[in-house]
Amino acid sequence: MMMHDLTHNDDCELDGPLLFGRVLDGRGGAREISWEAARAWKPSVPGEMLWVHLCRTEPGARDWLMEHCAISAPTAQLLTSDATRPRAFREDGALVATLRGINFNPGAEPEDMVSMQVWCDGTRLVTLRRAPLQTPRDTRDELDAGQGPVDAGSLITSLTKHLVGRMGNVILDLDDAIDALEEQEVDCADKAMLAEISRIRRECLQLKRYMSPQHEALENISRDAPEWFEPHDRREIAETIDRLRRYLDDLDITTESALVLQDDVRARLLERNARTQSQLAIVATIFLPLNFIAGLLGMNVEGLPDAKDPAAFWEVLAICAGITVVQLLIFKKLRWSD
């Protein structure tokens, strides 16, 4: 089974619905901000922007979006709902998006994707999630190290880059699993191998099903983002889109490789079964006339020839041996043993 990264998530001690908050300084760094301060935040110097990462299931998240960010009720509903299909659109100078990431939480399979909702007006960025997600924490750690994004556009491109980048590790694991199965000996082909190949195919198909809409969502961000999303940000998104496209191609290749391997394993199993049945048929054919002779001479009736002859047993044994030799010569001529 595939090993998942269970060592990190974005869980923090909740401050209201706030998981963590940062105020970007416009130079790659940020300072921490509490939920109370975030609710009343306004930029104090040029270049500052607010980023809050919220748990969308906590009370107060939707009300804050509507009251303090002036987000319409339908959009606030979308950002806090369980509608997780990837999408992105522009609304009154703000960017609204729903994206998906690989689920590395304990007990989850990678195809059980985790959603992240995004809203940004160029000065404030709000990200929301339900299940723990490592991607926001990656970008937050960059900011805390003073090497993070400097504005809203680069912050969004950082999030999307980490979100898509983590998919590559899972796809690489699937490729390695197929390679390991292909290297196994022919005699190792069994039903367990078929079950493992089926699992890999199923994961590939489900990942592609969930990742394909994300490709369209990222293209919408690149094409329709507001003016504060600068040209260099669009180039960064384009690179992320290209990486996602390569991942989708890799999934297609892995799926095809799994299908070919599955057909090969099934052919090996059929050949092995046919060979076993052929051997059993040869054995049965050899013993059929011998059983007939043994049954005929073993009848409890009067009149059996040589019934009282001491050498009769050896004569019958020699006849059976001769029949066996003749059968083996016939099998060899007919190439039944091939």
Coordinates of C-alpha atoms in Angstrom, one line a residue:
M1 CA 0.0 0.0 0.0
M2 CA 1.0 3.5 -0.6
M3 CA 2.6 5.5 2.2
H4 CA 1.0 8.9 2.9
D5 CA 2.5 11.9 4.6
L6 CA 0.7 12.0 7.9
T7 CA 3.2 14.1 9.8
H8 CA 1.8 17.6 9.0
N9 CA -1.5 19.3 8.6
D10 CA -2.8 22.8 9.1
D11 CA -4.3 22.2 12.5
C12 CA -3.7 24.9 15.0
E13 CA -5.4 26.0 18.2
L14 CA -8.6 27.7 17.0
D15 CA -9.1 31.3 17.7
G16 CA -12.8 31.5 16.8
P17 CA -12.9 30.2 13.2
L18 CA -9.3 31.3 12.7
L19 CA -6.7 28.6 12.2
F20 CA -4.0 31.2 11.6
G21 CA -3.7 34.7 10.3
R22 CA -0.8 36.8 8.8
V23 CA -0.3 40.3 7.7
L24 CA 2.1 40.4 4.8
D25 CA 4.6 43.3 4.9
G26 CA 5.1 43.3 1.1
R27 CA 8.8 42.2 1.4
G28 CA 8.3 38.4 1.8
G29 CA 7.7 38.5 5.5
A30 CA 4.6 38.6 7.7
R31 CA 3.5 39.1 11.3
E32 CA 0.9 37.0 13.1
I33 CA -2.6 38.4 13.8
S34 CA -5.3 37.3 16.1
W35 CA -9.0 36.8 15.1
E36 CA -10.1 39.8 17.0
A37 CA -7.4 42.0 15.3
A38 CA -8.2 40.5 11.9
R39 CA -11.9 41.4 12.2
A40 CA -11.0 45.1 12.5
W41 CA -7.9 45.1 10.3
K42 CA -7.1 47.9 7.8
P43 CA -3.8 48.4 6.0
S44 CA -1.5 50.7 8.0
V45 CA 1.3 51.1 5.4
P46 CA 1.4 50.6 1.6
G47 CA 1.9 47.0 0.6
E48 CA 0.3 45.4 3.6
M49 CA -2.3 42.7 3.1
L50 CA -4.2 40.4 5.4
W51 CA -4.4 36.6 5.0
V52 CA -6.7 34.6 7.3
H53 CA -7.0 30.8 7.1
L54 CA -10.4 29.7 8.5
C55 CA -12.1 26.5 9.5
R56 CA -15.4 26.9 7.5
T57 CA -17.4 24.7 9.8
E58 CA -16.8 26.9 12.8
P59 CA -19.6 29.4 13.8
G60 CA -18.9 33.0 12.7
A61 CA -17.0 32.3 9.5
R62 CA -19.9 33.0 7.1
D63 CA -21.1 36.1 9.1
W64 CA -17.6 37.6 9.0
L65 CA -17.3 37.1 5.3
M66 CA -20.6 38.9 4.7
E67 CA -20.2 41.7 7.2
H68 CA -16.5 42.5 7.1
C69 CA -15.6 41.5 3.6
A70 CA -18.9 42.6 2.0
I71 CA -19.2 39.3 0.2
S72 CA -22.6 38.5 -1.2
A73 CA -24.7 35.9 0.5
P74 CA -24.5 33.3 -2.4
T75 CA -20.7 33.6 -2.5
A76 CA -20.4 33.3 1.2
Q77 CA -22.6 30.2 1.1
L78 CA -20.4 28.8 -1.6
L79 CA -17.2 29.5 0.4
T80 CA -18.5 27.8 3.5
S81 CA -20.5 24.9 1.9
D82 CA -19.5 21.4 1.0
A83 CA -19.6 22.1 -2.8
T84 CA -16.0 21.0 -3.5
R85 CA -15.9 20.8 -7.3
P86 CA -13.0 23.0 -8.5
R87 CA -14.1 26.3 -10.0
A88 CA -12.9 29.9 -10.2
F89 CA -14.6 33.1 -11.2
R90 CA -14.3 36.9 -10.8
E91 CA -16.8 38.9 -8.7
D92 CA -16.7 42.6 -8.3
G93 CA -12.9 42.9 -8.4
A94 CA -12.4 39.8 -6.2
L95 CA -11.3 36.3 -7.1
V96 CA -13.4 33.4 -5.8
A97 CA -12.2 29.8 -6.2
T98 CA -12.6 26.3 -4.9
L99 CA -9.5 24.1 -5.3
R100 CA -8.7 20.5 -4.3
G101 CA -5.7 19.0 -2.7
I102 CA -4.5 15.4 -2.0
N103 CA -5.8 14.1 1.3
F104 CA -2.9 13.0 3.5
N105 CA -4.9 12.7 6.7
P106 CA -4.8 9.5 8.8
G107 CA -7.1 6.8 7.4
A108 CA -7.8 8.6 4.1
E109 CA -6.9 7.5 0.6
P110 CA -5.2 10.1 -1.7
E111 CA -8.2 10.2 -4.0
D112 CA -10.3 11.4 -1.1
M113 CA -9.5 15.0 -2.0
V114 CA -9.6 17.9 0.4
S115 CA -11.1 21.2 -0.7
M116 CA -9.8 24.7 -0.1
Q117 CA -12.0 27.7 -0.8
V118 CA -10.4 31.0 -1.7
W119 CA -11.6 34.6 -1.8
C120 CA -9.3 37.6 -2.4
D121 CA -9.8 41.3 -3.3
G122 CA -6.2 42.2 -3.6
T123 CA -5.9 43.5 0.0
R124 CA -7.4 40.6 1.9
L125 CA -7.1 36.9 1.2
V126 CA -9.4 34.4 2.9
T127 CA -8.8 30.7 2.6
L128 CA -11.2 28.2 4.2
R129 CA -11.1 24.4 4.7
R130 CA -13.0 21.7 6.5
A131 CA -10.4 18.9 6.8
P132 CA -6.8 19.6 7.6
L133 CA -4.7 20.7 4.6
Q134 CA -0.9 21.1 4.5
T135 CA -0.8 23.6 1.6
P136 CA -1.6 26.8 3.5
R137 CA 0.9 25.8 6.1
D138 CA 3.7 25.5 3.5
T139 CA 3.1 29.1 2.4
R140 CA 2.7 30.3 5.9
D141 CA 6.1 28.8 6.8
E142 CA 7.7 30.6 3.9
L143 CA 6.3 33.9 5.1
D144 CA 7.5 33.3 8.7
A145 CA 11.0 32.6 7.3
G146 CA 10.9 36.0 5.4
Q147 CA 11.0 34.3 2.0
G148 CA 7.3 34.2 1.1
P149 CA 4.9 36.0 -1.3
V150 CA 4.9 39.8 -1.4
D151 CA 1.4 40.5 -2.6
A152 CA -2.0 38.9 -3.2
G153 CA -1.2 37.5 -6.6
S154 CA 2.0 35.8 -5.5
L155 CA 0.3 34.5 -2.4
I156 CA -2.4 32.8 -4.6
T157 CA 0.3 31.4 -7.0
S158 CA 2.2 30.1 -4.0
L159 CA -0.8 28.3 -2.7
T160 CA -1.7 26.8 -6.0
K161 CA 1.9 25.7 -6.6
H162 CA 2.1 23.8 -3.3
L163 CA -1.3 22.4 -3.8
V164 CA -0.5 20.9 -7.2
G165 CA 3.1 20.0 -6.3
R166 CA 2.0 17.6 -3.6
M167 CA 0.0 15.7 -6.2
G168 CA 3.3 14.7 -7.9
N169 CA 4.4 12.6 -4.9
V170 CA 1.3 10.5 -5.0
I171 CA 1.5 10.0 -8.8
L172 CA 5.2 9.0 -8.4
D173 CA 4.2 6.4 -5.8
L174 CA 1.7 5.0 -8.3
D175 CA 4.4 4.8 -11.0
D176 CA 6.8 3.1 -8.6
A177 CA 4.1 0.6 -7.6
I178 CA 3.5 -0.3 -11.2
D179 CA 7.2 -0.6 -11.9
A180 CA 7.7 -2.9 -8.9
L181 CA 4.8 -5.2 -10.1
E182 CA 6.3 -5.3 -13.6
E183 CA 9.6 -6.5 -12.2
Q184 CA 8.1 -9.5 -10.4
E185 CA 8.8 -12.9 -11.7
V186 CA 6.3 -14.6 -14.0
D187 CA 5.6 -17.3 -11.4
C188 CA 4.6 -14.6 -8.9
A189 CA 1.5 -13.7 -10.9
D190 CA -1.6 -14.4 -8.8
K191 CA -4.9 -13.0 -7.8
A192 CA -3.3 -10.7 -5.2
M193 CA -1.3 -9.0 -7.9
L194 CA -4.4 -8.5 -10.0
A195 CA -6.1 -6.9 -6.9
E196 CA -3.2 -4.5 -6.5
I197 CA -3.2 -3.6 -10.1
S198 CA -7.0 -2.9 -9.9
R199 CA -6.4 -0.7 -6.9
I200 CA -3.8 1.3 -8.7
R201 CA -6.0 1.7 -11.8
R202 CA -8.9 2.8 -9.6
E203 CA -6.7 5.4 -7.8
C204 CA -5.5 6.8 -11.1
L205 CA -9.0 7.1 -12.5
Q206 CA -10.3 8.8 -9.4
L207 CA -7.4 11.2 -9.2
K208 CA -7.8 12.2 -12.8
R209 CA -11.6 12.6 -12.3
Y210 CA -10.9 15.0 -9.4
M211 CA -7.9 16.8 -10.9
S212 CA -9.2 17.5 -14.4
P213 CA -11.7 20.2 -13.2
Q214 CA -8.9 21.8 -11.3
H215 CA -7.0 22.3 -14.5
E216 CA -10.0 24.4 -15.8
A217 CA -10.3 26.3 -12.6
L218 CA -6.6 27.4 -12.7
E219 CA -7.0 28.4 -16.3
N220 CA -9.9 30.6 -15.2
I221 CA -7.7 32.2 -12.6
S222 CA -5.0 33.0 -15.1
R223 CA -7.5 34.3 -17.7
D224 CA -10.1 36.1 -15.7
A225 CA -8.4 37.3 -12.5
P226 CA -8.8 41.0 -11.5
E227 CA -6.3 43.7 -12.3
W228 CA -4.3 43.2 -9.1
F229 CA -3.3 39.8 -10.4
E230 CA -0.2 40.9 -12.3
P231 CA 1.4 39.5 -15.5
H232 CA 4.1 37.7 -13.6
D233 CA 1.5 36.0 -11.4
R234 CA -0.3 34.8 -14.6
R235 CA 3.0 33.3 -15.8
E236 CA 3.4 31.5 -12.4
I237 CA -0.1 30.2 -12.7
A238 CA 0.7 29.1 -16.3
E239 CA 3.6 27.1 -15.0
T240 CA 1.4 25.4 -12.4
I241 CA -1.1 24.6 -15.1
D242 CA 1.6 23.1 -17.2
R243 CA 2.7 21.0 -14.2
L244 CA -0.8 19.8 -13.6
R245 CA -1.2 18.9 -17.2
R246 CA 1.9 16.8 -17.0
Y247 CA 0.5 15.1 -13.9
L248 CA -2.7 14.3 -15.8
D249 CA -0.6 12.9 -18.7
D250 CA 1.4 10.8 -16.2
L251 CA -1.9 9.4 -14.8
D252 CA -3.0 8.4 -18.3
I253 CA 0.4 6.6 -18.8
T254 CA 0.2 4.9 -15.5
T255 CA -3.4 3.8 -16.2
E256 CA -2.4 2.4 -19.6
S257 CA 0.6 0.6 -18.0
A258 CA -1.6 -0.9 -15.3
L259 CA -4.1 -2.1 -18.0
V260 CA -1.3 -3.7 -20.1
L261 CA 0.2 -5.3 -16.9
Q262 CA -3.3 -6.5 -15.9
D263 CA -3.8 -8.2 -19.2
D264 CA -0.3 -9.8 -19.0
V265 CA -1.0 -11.2 -15.5
R266 CA -4.3 -12.6 -16.6
A267 CA -2.7 -14.2 -19.6
R268 CA 0.0 -15.7 -17.3
L269 CA -2.7 -17.1 -15.0
L270 CA -4.7 -18.6 -17.9
E271 CA -1.5 -20.2 -19.3
R272 CA -0.7 -21.6 -15.9
N273 CA -4.2 -23.0 -15.5
A274 CA -4.2 -24.4 -19.0
R275 CA -0.8 -26.1 -18.3
T276 CA -2.0 -27.6 -15.1
Q277 CA -5.2 -28.9 -16.7
S278 CA -3.2 -30.4 -19.5
Q279 CA -0.9 -32.2 -17.0
L280 CA -4.0 -33.5 -15.2
A281 CA -5.5 -34.7 -18.5
I282 CA -2.3 -36.6 -19.4
V283 CA -2.2 -38.3 -16.0
A284 CA -5.9 -39.2 -16.3
T285 CA -5.4 -40.5 -19.8
I286 CA -2.5 -42.7 -18.7
F287 CA -4.4 -44.3 -15.8
L288 CA -7.7 -44.7 -17.6
P289 CA -6.8 -48.0 -19.4
L290 CA -4.9 -49.2 -16.4
N291 CA -7.9 -48.6 -14.2
F292 CA -10.0 -50.5 -16.7
I293 CA -7.7 -53.5 -16.6
A294 CA -7.6 -53.4 -12.8
G295 CA -11.3 -53.2 -12.6
L296 CA -11.9 -56.0 -15.1
L297 CA -9.5 -58.4 -13.4
G298 CA -10.7 -57.4 -9.9
M299 CA -14.3 -58.6 -10.5
N300 CA -15.4 -61.3 -8.0
V301 CA -16.7 -63.8 -10.6
E302 CA -15.8 -67.2 -11.7
G303 CA -13.9 -67.8 -14.9
L304 CA -11.2 -65.2 -14.7
P305 CA -8.2 -66.5 -16.7
D306 CA -5.0 -67.4 -14.8
A307 CA -6.8 -66.8 -11.5
K308 CA -4.7 -69.5 -9.9
D309 CA -1.5 -68.9 -11.9
P310 CA 1.3 -67.7 -9.6
A311 CA 2.9 -65.7 -12.5
A312 CA -0.4 -64.0 -13.5
F313 CA 0.2 -60.9 -11.4
W314 CA 3.6 -60.2 -13.1
E315 CA 2.1 -60.9 -16.5
V316 CA -0.7 -58.3 -15.8
L317 CA 1.9 -55.9 -14.5
A318 CA 4.0 -56.2 -17.6
I319 CA 0.9 -55.6 -19.8
C320 CA 0.2 -52.4 -17.9
A321 CA 3.8 -51.3 -18.2
G322 CA 3.7 -51.9 -21.9
I323 CA 0.4 -50.0 -22.3
T324 CA 2.0 -47.1 -20.4
V325 CA 5.1 -47.0 -22.6
V326 CA 3.0 -47.1 -25.7
Q327 CA 0.9 -44.2 -24.4
L328 CA 4.0 -42.1 -23.6
L329 CA 5.3 -42.7 -27.1
I330 CA 2.0 -41.6 -28.6
F331 CA 2.0 -38.5 -26.3
K332 CA 5.5 -37.6 -27.4
K333 CA 4.6 -38.0 -31.0
L334 CA 1.5 -35.8 -30.6
R335 CA 3.5 -33.3 -28.5
W336 CA 1.0 -33.4 -25.6
S337 CA 3.8 -32.6 -23.1
D338 CA 4.7 -29.3 -24.8

